PDB file of C-alpha atoms and ligand atoms in Angstrom:
ATOM      1  CA  UNK A   1      87.035  88.662 -41.840  1.00  0.00           C
ATOM      2  CA  UNK A   2      86.126  91.643 -44.042  1.00  0.00           C
ATOM      3  CA  UNK A   3      82.587  91.387 -45.297  1.00  0.00           C
ATOM      4  CA  UNK A   4      81.597  92.714 -48.687  1.00  0.00           C
ATOM      5  CA  UNK A   5      79.046  95.518 -48.751  1.00  0.00           C
ATOM      6  CA  UNK A   6      75.832  94.616 -50.493  1.00  0.00           C
ATOM      7  CA  UNK A   7      75.836  95.341 -54.191  1.00  0.00           C
ATOM      8  CA  UNK A   8      73.509  98.101 -55.288  1.00  0.00           C
ATOM      9  CA  UNK A   9      70.826  96.519 -57.502  1.00  0.00           C
ATOM     10  CA  UNK A  10      68.167  98.000 -59.763  1.00  0.00           C
ATOM     11  CA  UNK A  11      65.585  96.978 -57.095  1.00  0.00           C
ATOM     12  CA  UNK A  12      67.597  98.979 -54.544  1.00  0.00           C
ATOM     13  CA  UNK A  13      67.594 102.024 -56.870  1.00  0.00           C
ATOM     14  CA  UNK A  14      63.834 101.823 -57.248  1.00  0.00           C
ATOM     15  CA  UNK A  15      63.456 101.611 -53.470  1.00  0.00           C
ATOM     16  CA  UNK A  16      65.635 104.711 -53.102  1.00  0.00           C
ATOM     17  CA  UNK A  17      63.168 106.595 -55.282  1.00  0.00           C
ATOM     18  CA  UNK A  18      60.227 105.331 -53.233  1.00  0.00           C
ATOM     19  CA  UNK A  19      61.913 106.434 -50.015  1.00  0.00           C
ATOM     20  CA  UNK A  20      62.977 109.808 -51.479  1.00  0.00           C
ATOM     21  CA  UNK A  21      66.673 108.949 -51.082  1.00  0.00           C
ATOM     22  CA  UNK A  22      68.863 110.628 -53.762  1.00  0.00           C
ATOM     23  CA  UNK A  23      71.005 108.421 -56.029  1.00  0.00           C
ATOM     24  CA  UNK A  24      74.654 109.547 -56.500  1.00  0.00           C
ATOM     25  CA  UNK A  25      76.052 108.387 -59.827  1.00  0.00           C
ATOM     26  CA  UNK A  26      79.389 109.194 -61.413  1.00  0.00           C
ATOM     27  CA  UNK A  27      81.281 108.172 -64.563  1.00  0.00           C
ATOM     28  CA  UNK A  28      84.309 105.911 -64.105  1.00  0.00           C
ATOM     29  CA  UNK A  29      86.700 104.467 -66.658  1.00  0.00           C
ATOM     30  CA  UNK A  30      89.354 102.545 -64.736  1.00  0.00           C
ATOM     31  CA  UNK A  31      89.839 100.372 -61.633  1.00  0.00           C
ATOM     32  CA  UNK A  32      91.673 102.946 -59.476  1.00  0.00           C
ATOM     33  CA  UNK A  33      89.097 105.703 -59.859  1.00  0.00           C
ATOM     34  CA  UNK A  34      86.254 103.166 -59.570  1.00  0.00           C
ATOM     35  CA  UNK A  35      87.638 101.955 -56.194  1.00  0.00           C
ATOM     36  CA  UNK A  36      87.945 105.436 -54.891  1.00  0.00           C
ATOM     37  CA  UNK A  37      84.376 106.386 -56.025  1.00  0.00           C
ATOM     38  CA  UNK A  38      83.018 103.122 -54.612  1.00  0.00           C
ATOM     39  CA  UNK A  39      84.759 103.632 -51.265  1.00  0.00           C
ATOM     40  CA  UNK A  40      83.426 107.193 -51.158  1.00  0.00           C
ATOM     41  CA  UNK A  41      79.826 105.890 -51.419  1.00  0.00           C
ATOM     42  CA  UNK A  42      78.822 106.403 -55.087  1.00  0.00           C
ATOM     43  CA  UNK A  43      75.757 104.212 -55.706  1.00  0.00           C
ATOM     44  CA  UNK A  44      76.126 103.823 -59.480  1.00  0.00           C
ATOM     45  CA  UNK A  45      79.197 104.045 -61.674  1.00  0.00           C
ATOM     46  CA  UNK A  46      78.609 104.669 -65.355  1.00  0.00           C
ATOM     47  CA  UNK A  47      81.271 103.627 -67.828  1.00  0.00           C
ATOM     48  CA  UNK A  48      80.088 106.418 -70.135  1.00  0.00           C
ATOM     49  CA  UNK A  49      81.045 106.793 -73.689  1.00  0.00           C
ATOM     50  CA  UNK A  50      82.225 110.251 -72.487  1.00  0.00           C
ATOM     51  CA  UNK A  51      85.457 108.171 -72.204  1.00  0.00           C
ATOM     52  CA  UNK A  52      85.895 108.990 -75.879  1.00  0.00           C
ATOM     53  CA  UNK A  53      86.329 112.682 -74.905  1.00  0.00           C
ATOM     54  CA  UNK A  54      87.983 112.677 -71.461  1.00  0.00           C
ATOM     55  CA  UNK A  55      90.123 109.540 -71.810  1.00  0.00           C
ATOM     56  CA  UNK A  56      90.720 109.229 -75.566  1.00  0.00           C
ATOM     57  CA  UNK A  57      90.776 112.932 -76.442  1.00  0.00           C
ATOM     58  CA  UNK A  58      88.081 112.965 -79.146  1.00  0.00           C
ATOM     59  CA  UNK A  59      85.722 115.940 -79.732  1.00  0.00           C
ATOM     60  CA  UNK A  60      82.640 113.731 -79.459  1.00  0.00           C
ATOM     61  CA  UNK A  61      81.588 110.336 -78.081  1.00  0.00           C
ATOM     62  CA  UNK A  62      81.033 108.915 -81.559  1.00  0.00           C
ATOM     63  CA  UNK A  63      84.377 107.101 -82.191  1.00  0.00           C
ATOM     64  CA  UNK A  64      84.136 104.827 -79.115  1.00  0.00           C
ATOM     65  CA  UNK A  65      83.815 101.176 -80.056  1.00  0.00           C
ATOM     66  CA  UNK A  66      81.957  98.438 -78.149  1.00  0.00           C
ATOM     67  CA  UNK A  67      85.197  96.509 -77.641  1.00  0.00           C
ATOM     68  CA  UNK A  68      86.739  99.594 -76.032  1.00  0.00           C
ATOM     69  CA  UNK A  69      83.677  99.999 -73.890  1.00  0.00           C
ATOM     70  CA  UNK A  70      83.914  96.358 -72.690  1.00  0.00           C
ATOM     71  CA  UNK A  71      87.601  96.856 -71.874  1.00  0.00           C
ATOM     72  CA  UNK A  72      86.825  99.892 -69.626  1.00  0.00           C
ATOM     73  CA  UNK A  73      83.893  98.101 -68.045  1.00  0.00           C
ATOM     74  CA  UNK A  74      86.056  95.164 -67.050  1.00  0.00           C
ATOM     75  CA  UNK A  75      88.543  97.564 -65.401  1.00  0.00           C
ATOM     76  CA  UNK A  76      85.789  99.387 -63.532  1.00  0.00           C
ATOM     77  CA  UNK A  77      84.053  96.173 -62.387  1.00  0.00           C
ATOM     78  CA  UNK A  78      87.397  95.033 -60.881  1.00  0.00           C
ATOM     79  CA  UNK A  79      87.552  98.186 -58.826  1.00  0.00           C
ATOM     80  CA  UNK A  80      84.123  98.105 -57.171  1.00  0.00           C
ATOM     81  CA  UNK A  81      82.616  96.102 -54.342  1.00  0.00           C
ATOM     82  CA  UNK A  82      79.236  97.905 -53.799  1.00  0.00           C
ATOM     83  CA  UNK A  83      78.383 100.185 -56.702  1.00  0.00           C
ATOM     84  CA  UNK A  84      76.179  99.187 -59.549  1.00  0.00           C
ATOM     85  CA  UNK A  85      78.158  99.366 -62.817  1.00  0.00           C
ATOM     86  CA  UNK A  86      76.446 100.529 -65.968  1.00  0.00           C
ATOM     87  CA  UNK A  87      78.054 100.037 -69.407  1.00  0.00           C
ATOM     88  CA  UNK A  88      77.138 102.534 -72.183  1.00  0.00           C
ATOM     89  CA  UNK A  89      76.021 101.166 -75.513  1.00  0.00           C
ATOM     90  CA  UNK A  90      78.251 102.909 -78.045  1.00  0.00           C
ATOM     91  CA  UNK A  91      77.205 104.797 -81.151  1.00  0.00           C
ATOM     92  CA  UNK A  92      76.286 102.424 -83.934  1.00  0.00           C
ATOM     93  CA  UNK A  93      76.032  99.385 -81.663  1.00  0.00           C
ATOM     94  CA  UNK A  94      72.181  99.428 -81.367  1.00  0.00           C
ATOM     95  CA  UNK A  95      70.670 101.893 -83.795  1.00  0.00           C
ATOM     96  CA  UNK A  96      70.469  99.519 -86.823  1.00  0.00           C
ATOM     97  CA  UNK A  97      67.906  97.070 -85.471  1.00  0.00           C
ATOM     98  CA  UNK A  98      66.453  95.445 -82.367  1.00  0.00           C
ATOM     99  CA  UNK A  99      68.420  92.238 -83.152  1.00  0.00           C
ATOM    100  CA  UNK A 100      71.696  94.233 -83.385  1.00  0.00           C
ATOM    101  CA  UNK A 101      70.926  96.019 -80.062  1.00  0.00           C
ATOM    102  CA  UNK A 102      70.116  92.753 -78.233  1.00  0.00           C
ATOM    103  CA  UNK A 103      73.262  90.971 -79.506  1.00  0.00           C
ATOM    104  CA  UNK A 104      75.568  93.858 -78.660  1.00  0.00           C
ATOM    105  CA  UNK A 105      74.032  94.503 -75.280  1.00  0.00           C
ATOM    106  CA  UNK A 106      74.502  90.829 -74.404  1.00  0.00           C
ATOM    107  CA  UNK A 107      78.102  91.051 -75.636  1.00  0.00           C
ATOM    108  CA  UNK A 108      78.731  94.081 -73.400  1.00  0.00           C
ATOM    109  CA  UNK A 109      77.285  92.354 -70.374  1.00  0.00           C
ATOM    110  CA  UNK A 110      79.247  89.160 -71.075  1.00  0.00           C
ATOM    111  CA  UNK A 111      82.604  90.727 -72.008  1.00  0.00           C
ATOM    112  CA  UNK A 112      82.394  93.852 -69.891  1.00  0.00           C
ATOM    113  CA  UNK A 113      80.898  92.251 -66.753  1.00  0.00           C
ATOM    114  CA  UNK A 114      78.715  95.327 -66.142  1.00  0.00           C
ATOM    115  CA  UNK A 115      75.439  94.992 -64.244  1.00  0.00           C
ATOM    116  CA  UNK A 116      73.255  96.865 -66.714  1.00  0.00           C
ATOM    117  CA  UNK A 117      73.505  98.905 -69.902  1.00  0.00           C
ATOM    118  CA  UNK A 118      72.512 102.443 -70.925  1.00  0.00           C
ATOM    119  CA  UNK A 119      71.344 103.618 -74.298  1.00  0.00           C
ATOM    120  CA  UNK A 120      70.384 106.980 -75.703  1.00  0.00           C
ATOM    121  CA  UNK A 121      66.956 107.821 -77.122  1.00  0.00           C
ATOM    122  CA  UNK A 122      63.266 107.618 -76.120  1.00  0.00           C
ATOM    123  CA  UNK A 123      60.164 106.111 -77.735  1.00  0.00           C
ATOM    124  CA  UNK A 124      62.101 105.208 -80.794  1.00  0.00           C
ATOM    125  CA  UNK A 125      63.920 102.510 -78.772  1.00  0.00           C
ATOM    126  CA  UNK A 126      60.943 101.354 -76.725  1.00  0.00           C
ATOM    127  CA  UNK A 127      60.804  97.996 -78.602  1.00  0.00           C
ATOM    128  CA  UNK A 128      64.529  97.401 -78.068  1.00  0.00           C
ATOM    129  CA  UNK A 129      64.270  98.225 -74.383  1.00  0.00           C
ATOM    130  CA  UNK A 130      61.367  95.791 -73.937  1.00  0.00           C
ATOM    131  CA  UNK A 131      63.356  93.017 -75.738  1.00  0.00           C
ATOM    132  CA  UNK A 132      66.449  93.692 -73.678  1.00  0.00           C
ATOM    133  CA  UNK A 133      64.492  93.542 -70.428  1.00  0.00           C
ATOM    134  CA  UNK A 134      62.791  90.304 -71.488  1.00  0.00           C
ATOM    135  CA  UNK A 135      66.306  88.918 -72.290  1.00  0.00           C
ATOM    136  CA  UNK A 136      67.319  89.709 -68.696  1.00  0.00           C
ATOM    137  CA  UNK A 137      69.346  92.820 -69.479  1.00  0.00           C
ATOM    138  CA  UNK A 138      68.475  95.848 -67.266  1.00  0.00           C
ATOM    139  CA  UNK A 139      68.327  99.061 -69.232  1.00  0.00           C
ATOM    140  CA  UNK A 140      68.948 102.656 -68.191  1.00  0.00           C
ATOM    141  CA  UNK A 141      67.454 105.156 -70.734  1.00  0.00           C
ATOM    142  CA  UNK A 142      68.961 108.573 -71.604  1.00  0.00           C
ATOM    143  CA  UNK A 143      66.983 111.440 -73.067  1.00  0.00           C
ATOM    144  CA  UNK A 144      67.341 115.200 -73.500  1.00  0.00           C
ATOM    145  CA  UNK A 145      70.759 116.060 -74.820  1.00  0.00           C
ATOM    146  CA  UNK A 146      71.920 112.763 -76.255  1.00  0.00           C
ATOM    147  CA  UNK A 147      75.535 113.261 -77.222  1.00  0.00           C
ATOM    148  CA  UNK A 148      75.584 110.481 -79.828  1.00  0.00           C
ATOM    149  CA  UNK A 149      73.175 112.702 -81.781  1.00  0.00           C
ATOM    150  CA  UNK A 150      75.671 115.560 -81.717  1.00  0.00           C
ATOM    151  CA  UNK A 151      75.519 116.222 -85.460  1.00  0.00           C
ATOM    152  CA  UNK A 152      71.679 115.747 -85.623  1.00  0.00           C
ATOM    153  CA  UNK A 153      71.240 118.253 -82.713  1.00  0.00           C
ATOM    154  CA  UNK A 154      73.809 120.657 -84.310  1.00  0.00           C
ATOM    155  CA  UNK A 155      75.958 120.613 -81.167  1.00  0.00           C
ATOM    156  CA  UNK A 156      75.667 120.181 -77.453  1.00  0.00           C
ATOM    157  CA  UNK A 157      72.489 122.154 -76.757  1.00  0.00           C
ATOM    158  CA  UNK A 158      69.908 122.345 -73.978  1.00  0.00           C
ATOM    159  CA  UNK A 159      66.822 120.395 -75.098  1.00  0.00           C
ATOM    160  CA  UNK A 160      63.059 120.754 -74.501  1.00  0.00           C
ATOM    161  CA  UNK A 161      62.861 124.557 -74.361  1.00  0.00           C
ATOM    162  CA  UNK A 162      59.798 124.711 -76.619  1.00  0.00           C
ATOM    163  CA  UNK A 163      56.396 123.199 -75.962  1.00  0.00           C
ATOM    164  CA  UNK A 164      56.834 120.508 -78.655  1.00  0.00           C
ATOM    165  CA  UNK A 165      60.170 119.518 -77.161  1.00  0.00           C
ATOM    166  CA  UNK A 166      58.694 119.428 -73.679  1.00  0.00           C
ATOM    167  CA  UNK A 167      55.841 117.096 -74.765  1.00  0.00           C
ATOM    168  CA  UNK A 168      58.326 114.825 -76.601  1.00  0.00           C
ATOM    169  CA  UNK A 169      60.525 114.482 -73.538  1.00  0.00           C
ATOM    170  CA  UNK A 170      57.587 113.507 -71.338  1.00  0.00           C
ATOM    171  CA  UNK A 171      56.353 110.965 -73.952  1.00  0.00           C
ATOM    172  CA  UNK A 172      59.898 109.568 -74.315  1.00  0.00           C
ATOM    173  CA  UNK A 173      60.258 109.109 -70.591  1.00  0.00           C
ATOM    174  CA  UNK A 174      56.874 107.362 -70.276  1.00  0.00           C
ATOM    175  CA  UNK A 175      57.697 105.131 -73.284  1.00  0.00           C
ATOM    176  CA  UNK A 176      60.987 104.018 -71.708  1.00  0.00           C
ATOM    177  CA  UNK A 177      59.356 103.462 -68.331  1.00  0.00           C
ATOM    178  CA  UNK A 178      56.519 101.438 -69.878  1.00  0.00           C
ATOM    179  CA  UNK A 179      59.026  99.411 -71.913  1.00  0.00           C
ATOM    180  CA  UNK A 180      60.740  98.321 -68.603  1.00  0.00           C
ATOM    181  CA  UNK A 181      63.741 100.675 -68.241  1.00  0.00           C
ATOM    182  CA  UNK A 182      64.828 100.785 -64.611  1.00  0.00           C
ATOM    183  CA  UNK A 183      66.055 104.416 -64.673  1.00  0.00           C
ATOM    184  CA  UNK A 184      66.451 107.327 -67.056  1.00  0.00           C
ATOM    185  CA  UNK A 185      69.176 109.910 -67.380  1.00  0.00           C
ATOM    186  CA  UNK A 186      67.781 113.383 -68.127  1.00  0.00           C
ATOM    187  CA  UNK A 187      70.532 115.435 -69.670  1.00  0.00           C
ATOM    188  CA  UNK A 188      70.539 119.208 -70.177  1.00  0.00           C
ATOM    189  CA  UNK A 189      66.797 119.964 -69.914  1.00  0.00           C
ATOM    190  CA  UNK A 190      65.057 122.738 -67.999  1.00  0.00           C
ATOM    191  CA  UNK A 191      64.530 121.839 -64.274  1.00  0.00           C
ATOM    192  CA  UNK A 192      60.755 122.159 -64.369  1.00  0.00           C
ATOM    193  CA  UNK A 193      60.485 119.573 -67.145  1.00  0.00           C
ATOM    194  CA  UNK A 194      62.767 117.260 -65.240  1.00  0.00           C
ATOM    195  CA  UNK A 195      60.556 117.735 -62.189  1.00  0.00           C
ATOM    196  CA  UNK A 196      57.421 116.901 -64.160  1.00  0.00           C
ATOM    197  CA  UNK A 197      58.982 113.758 -65.700  1.00  0.00           C
ATOM    198  CA  UNK A 198      60.276 112.672 -62.242  1.00  0.00           C
ATOM    199  CA  UNK A 199      56.724 112.956 -60.788  1.00  0.00           C
ATOM    200  CA  UNK A 200      55.161 111.235 -63.811  1.00  0.00           C
ATOM    201  CA  UNK A 201      57.098 108.003 -63.836  1.00  0.00           C
ATOM    202  CA  UNK A 202      57.795 105.312 -61.140  1.00  0.00           C
ATOM    203  CA  UNK A 203      61.430 104.686 -62.012  1.00  0.00           C
ATOM    204  CA  UNK A 204      64.319 106.943 -60.919  1.00  0.00           C
ATOM    205  CA  UNK A 205      65.472 109.877 -62.999  1.00  0.00           C
ATOM    206  CA  UNK A 206      69.140 110.809 -62.868  1.00  0.00           C
ATOM    207  CA  UNK A 207      69.890 114.399 -63.873  1.00  0.00           C
ATOM    208  CA  UNK A 208      72.925 115.908 -65.505  1.00  0.00           C
ATOM    209  CA  UNK A 209      71.974 119.536 -66.074  1.00  0.00           C
ATOM    210  CA  UNK A 210      68.399 118.594 -65.113  1.00  0.00           C
ATOM    211  CA  UNK A 211      68.046 120.399 -61.801  1.00  0.00           C
ATOM    212  CA  UNK A 212      67.754 119.350 -58.197  1.00  0.00           C
ATOM    213  CA  UNK A 213      64.367 117.567 -58.376  1.00  0.00           C
ATOM    214  CA  UNK A 214      65.623 114.509 -60.227  1.00  0.00           C
ATOM    215  CA  UNK A 215      65.801 111.334 -58.128  1.00  0.00           C
ATOM    216  CA  UNK A 216      69.594 111.339 -58.487  1.00  0.00           C
ATOM    217  CA  UNK A 217      72.487 113.140 -60.127  1.00  0.00           C
ATOM    218  CA  UNK A 218      75.287 112.081 -62.458  1.00  0.00           C
ATOM    219  CA  UNK A 219      78.426 114.032 -63.450  1.00  0.00           C
ATOM    220  CA  UNK A 220      81.373 113.189 -65.636  1.00  0.00           C
ATOM    221  CA  UNK A 221      83.959 112.452 -62.917  1.00  0.00           C
ATOM    222  CA  UNK A 222      86.819 114.243 -64.708  1.00  0.00           C
ATOM    223  CA  UNK A 223      84.711 117.409 -64.846  1.00  0.00           C
ATOM    224  CA  UNK A 224      83.510 117.341 -61.170  1.00  0.00           C
ATOM    225  CA  UNK A 225      87.132 116.662 -60.132  1.00  0.00           C
ATOM    226  CA  UNK A 226      88.397 119.677 -62.124  1.00  0.00           C
ATOM    227  CA  UNK A 227      90.817 117.772 -64.347  1.00  0.00           C
ATOM    228  CA  UNK A 228      90.479 120.365 -67.062  1.00  0.00           C
ATOM    229  CA  UNK A 229      90.870 123.860 -65.477  1.00  0.00           C
ATOM    230  CA  UNK A 230      89.555 125.502 -68.639  1.00  0.00           C
ATOM    231  CA  UNK A 231      86.272 123.504 -68.797  1.00  0.00           C
ATOM    232  CA  UNK A 232      83.334 124.596 -66.591  1.00  0.00           C
ATOM    233  CA  UNK A 233      79.881 124.326 -68.122  1.00  0.00           C
ATOM    234  CA  UNK A 234      77.033 125.719 -66.042  1.00  0.00           C
ATOM    235  CA  UNK A 235      75.676 122.420 -64.717  1.00  0.00           C
ATOM    236  CA  UNK A 236      79.046 121.136 -63.456  1.00  0.00           C
ATOM    237  CA  UNK A 237      80.237 121.823 -59.925  1.00  0.00           C
ATOM    238  CA  UNK A 238      83.944 121.261 -59.481  1.00  0.00           C
ATOM    239  CA  UNK A 239      84.211 119.508 -56.141  1.00  0.00           C
ATOM    240  CA  UNK A 240      88.040 119.529 -56.484  1.00  0.00           C
ATOM    241  CA  UNK A 241      90.667 120.961 -58.800  1.00  0.00           C
ATOM    242  CA  UNK A 242      92.730 117.854 -59.397  1.00  0.00           C
ATOM    243  CA  UNK A 243      94.116 119.167 -62.688  1.00  0.00           C
ATOM    244  CA  UNK A 244      96.047 121.859 -60.838  1.00  0.00           C
ATOM    245  CA  UNK A 245      96.994 119.402 -57.977  1.00  0.00           C
ATOM    246  CA  UNK A 246      98.334 116.857 -60.514  1.00  0.00           C
ATOM    247  CA  UNK A 247     100.356 119.544 -62.345  1.00  0.00           C
ATOM    248  CA  UNK A 248     101.865 120.732 -59.016  1.00  0.00           C
ATOM    249  CA  UNK A 249     102.797 117.185 -58.002  1.00  0.00           C
ATOM    250  CA  UNK A 250     104.341 116.385 -61.432  1.00  0.00           C
ATOM    251  CA  UNK A 251     106.147 119.724 -61.430  1.00  0.00           C
ATOM    252  CA  UNK A 252     107.659 118.939 -58.016  1.00  0.00           C
ATOM    253  CA  UNK A 253     108.652 115.456 -59.213  1.00  0.00           C
ATOM    254  CA  UNK A 254     110.335 116.883 -62.333  1.00  0.00           C
ATOM    255  CA  UNK A 255     112.159 119.472 -60.181  1.00  0.00           C
ATOM    256  CA  UNK A 256     113.455 116.900 -57.649  1.00  0.00           C
ATOM    257  CA  UNK A 257     114.441 114.432 -60.386  1.00  0.00           C
ATOM    258  CA  UNK A 258     116.418 117.179 -62.193  1.00  0.00           C
ATOM    259  CA  UNK A 259     117.969 118.338 -58.887  1.00  0.00           C
ATOM    260  CA  UNK A 260     119.033 114.754 -57.960  1.00  0.00           C
ATOM    261  CA  UNK A 261     117.026 114.931 -54.682  1.00  0.00           C
ATOM    262  CA  UNK A 262     114.673 112.091 -55.756  1.00  0.00           C
ATOM    263  CA  UNK A 263     115.037 109.229 -54.932  1.00  0.00           C
ATOM    264  CA  UNK A 264     116.463 109.372 -51.422  1.00  0.00           C
ATOM    265  CA  UNK A 265     118.327 106.472 -49.814  1.00  0.00           C
ATOM    266  CA  UNK A 266     115.092 105.420 -48.062  1.00  0.00           C
ATOM    267  CA  UNK A 267     113.457 105.200 -51.503  1.00  0.00           C
ATOM    268  CA  UNK A 268     116.291 103.027 -52.923  1.00  0.00           C
ATOM    269  CA  UNK A 269     117.522  99.436 -52.338  1.00  0.00           C
ATOM    270  CA  UNK A 270     120.880  98.549 -50.685  1.00  0.00           C
ATOM    271  CA  UNK A 271     123.049  95.412 -50.971  1.00  0.00           C
ATOM    272  CA  UNK A 272     123.557  95.509 -47.209  1.00  0.00           C
ATOM    273  CA  UNK A 273     119.822  94.722 -46.625  1.00  0.00           C
ATOM    274  CA  UNK A 274     120.509  91.055 -47.145  1.00  0.00           C
ATOM    275  CA  UNK A 275     118.353  89.563 -44.431  1.00  0.00           C
ATOM    276  CA  UNK A 276     115.814  88.235 -46.928  1.00  0.00           C
ATOM    277  CA  UNK A 277     117.537  88.291 -50.327  1.00  0.00           C
ATOM    278  CA  UNK A 278     114.710  86.658 -52.184  1.00  0.00           C
ATOM    279  CA  UNK A 279     111.902  88.482 -50.380  1.00  0.00           C
ATOM    280  CA  UNK A 280     109.440  89.896 -52.825  1.00  0.00           C
ATOM    281  CA  UNK A 281     108.120  93.476 -52.498  1.00  0.00           C
ATOM    282  CA  UNK A 282     104.391  93.445 -51.539  1.00  0.00           C
ATOM    283  CA  UNK A 283     103.668  94.873 -54.976  1.00  0.00           C
ATOM    284  CA  UNK A 284     105.538  97.001 -57.442  1.00  0.00           C
ATOM    285  CA  UNK A 285     102.595  99.087 -58.573  1.00  0.00           C
ATOM    286  CA  UNK A 286      99.224  99.903 -57.080  1.00  0.00           C
ATOM    287  CA  UNK A 287      96.665  97.525 -58.531  1.00  0.00           C
ATOM    288  CA  UNK A 288      93.847  99.913 -58.323  1.00  0.00           C
ATOM    289  CA  UNK A 289      91.492  97.459 -56.673  1.00  0.00           C
ATOM    290  CA  UNK A 290      91.905  93.762 -57.054  1.00  0.00           C
ATOM    291  CA  UNK A 291      94.197  92.916 -54.138  1.00  0.00           C
ATOM    292  CA  UNK A 292      92.157  95.004 -51.692  1.00  0.00           C
ATOM    293  CA  UNK A 293      89.017  92.883 -52.149  1.00  0.00           C
TER     294      UNK A 293
HETATM  295  O1  KIV B 301      78.774 109.075 -71.445  1.00  0.00           O
HETATM  296  C1  KIV B 301      78.469 109.637 -70.351  1.00  0.00           C
HETATM  297  O2  KIV B 301      79.292 109.909 -69.535  1.00  0.00           O
HETATM  298  C2  KIV B 301      77.101 109.910 -70.117  1.00  0.00           C
HETATM  299  C3  KIV B 301      76.712 110.803 -69.006  1.00  0.00           C
HETATM  300  C4  KIV B 301      77.029 112.171 -69.292  1.00  0.00           C
HETATM  301  C5  KIV B 301      75.313 110.619 -68.541  1.00  0.00           C
HETATM  302  O3  KIV B 301      76.241 109.454 -70.849  1.00  0.00           O
END
């Protein structure tokens, strides 16, 4: 009998920091990619609101709704057996009040099935984080470049380069840790500040453009897989060039379809194969994950 690997918990993540083991986190938006990332050993899968850009084609993360987030969380949760799944609180779903944030985070946990939530912002959300934690909802913080503040920040810019910004980042990280957050994403900040924050707090820091001294790393999966050949910011390493691979595969399919060389006889059904006329095919489409559990 196949045994399920043990689910990564927030306690496990804390222990990884204590032992100096790096945490590998990636974004995922559907069951098939989630299964692949889970099987490859990713510890945490973030259903990031970056889905607004890489899946939905928007210029920012702002248009994503909580219902859309819950939909993608459900798909990702179906794909994983071991990874901890984090659902991103979407723009406008928690900024109005602590009550709004608690109600919407509970909705995302309930409808999305994720194991924790992430929200952007530091000390300003300390009260909300404390309330969520006391309601049983684990919270991952996110400071530095916070994409939901795209217009307030006047674009996607590295944060904390002046002394005031540096002090604010440190204060924000401490406020989130004190409020009970279990981890904090540090996005697009100088490496030495990320190192200082990582040493100053007990909970794991997960860097994206935060340098190598964070307790873990996160990348947008579509970017590290090279889905968009034209997009390569400095902090992204492309571990594959799937965009080119997919175009080659689809180009070959188009060519063979047009030439009449696809499908072959072996890829088609014949009346003569009558031995089990009512036999069902094992499945008509890959399910991404569910049947493999
Ligand atoms: O939405 C997202 O993918 C994120 C990561 C970039 C951390 O917040």
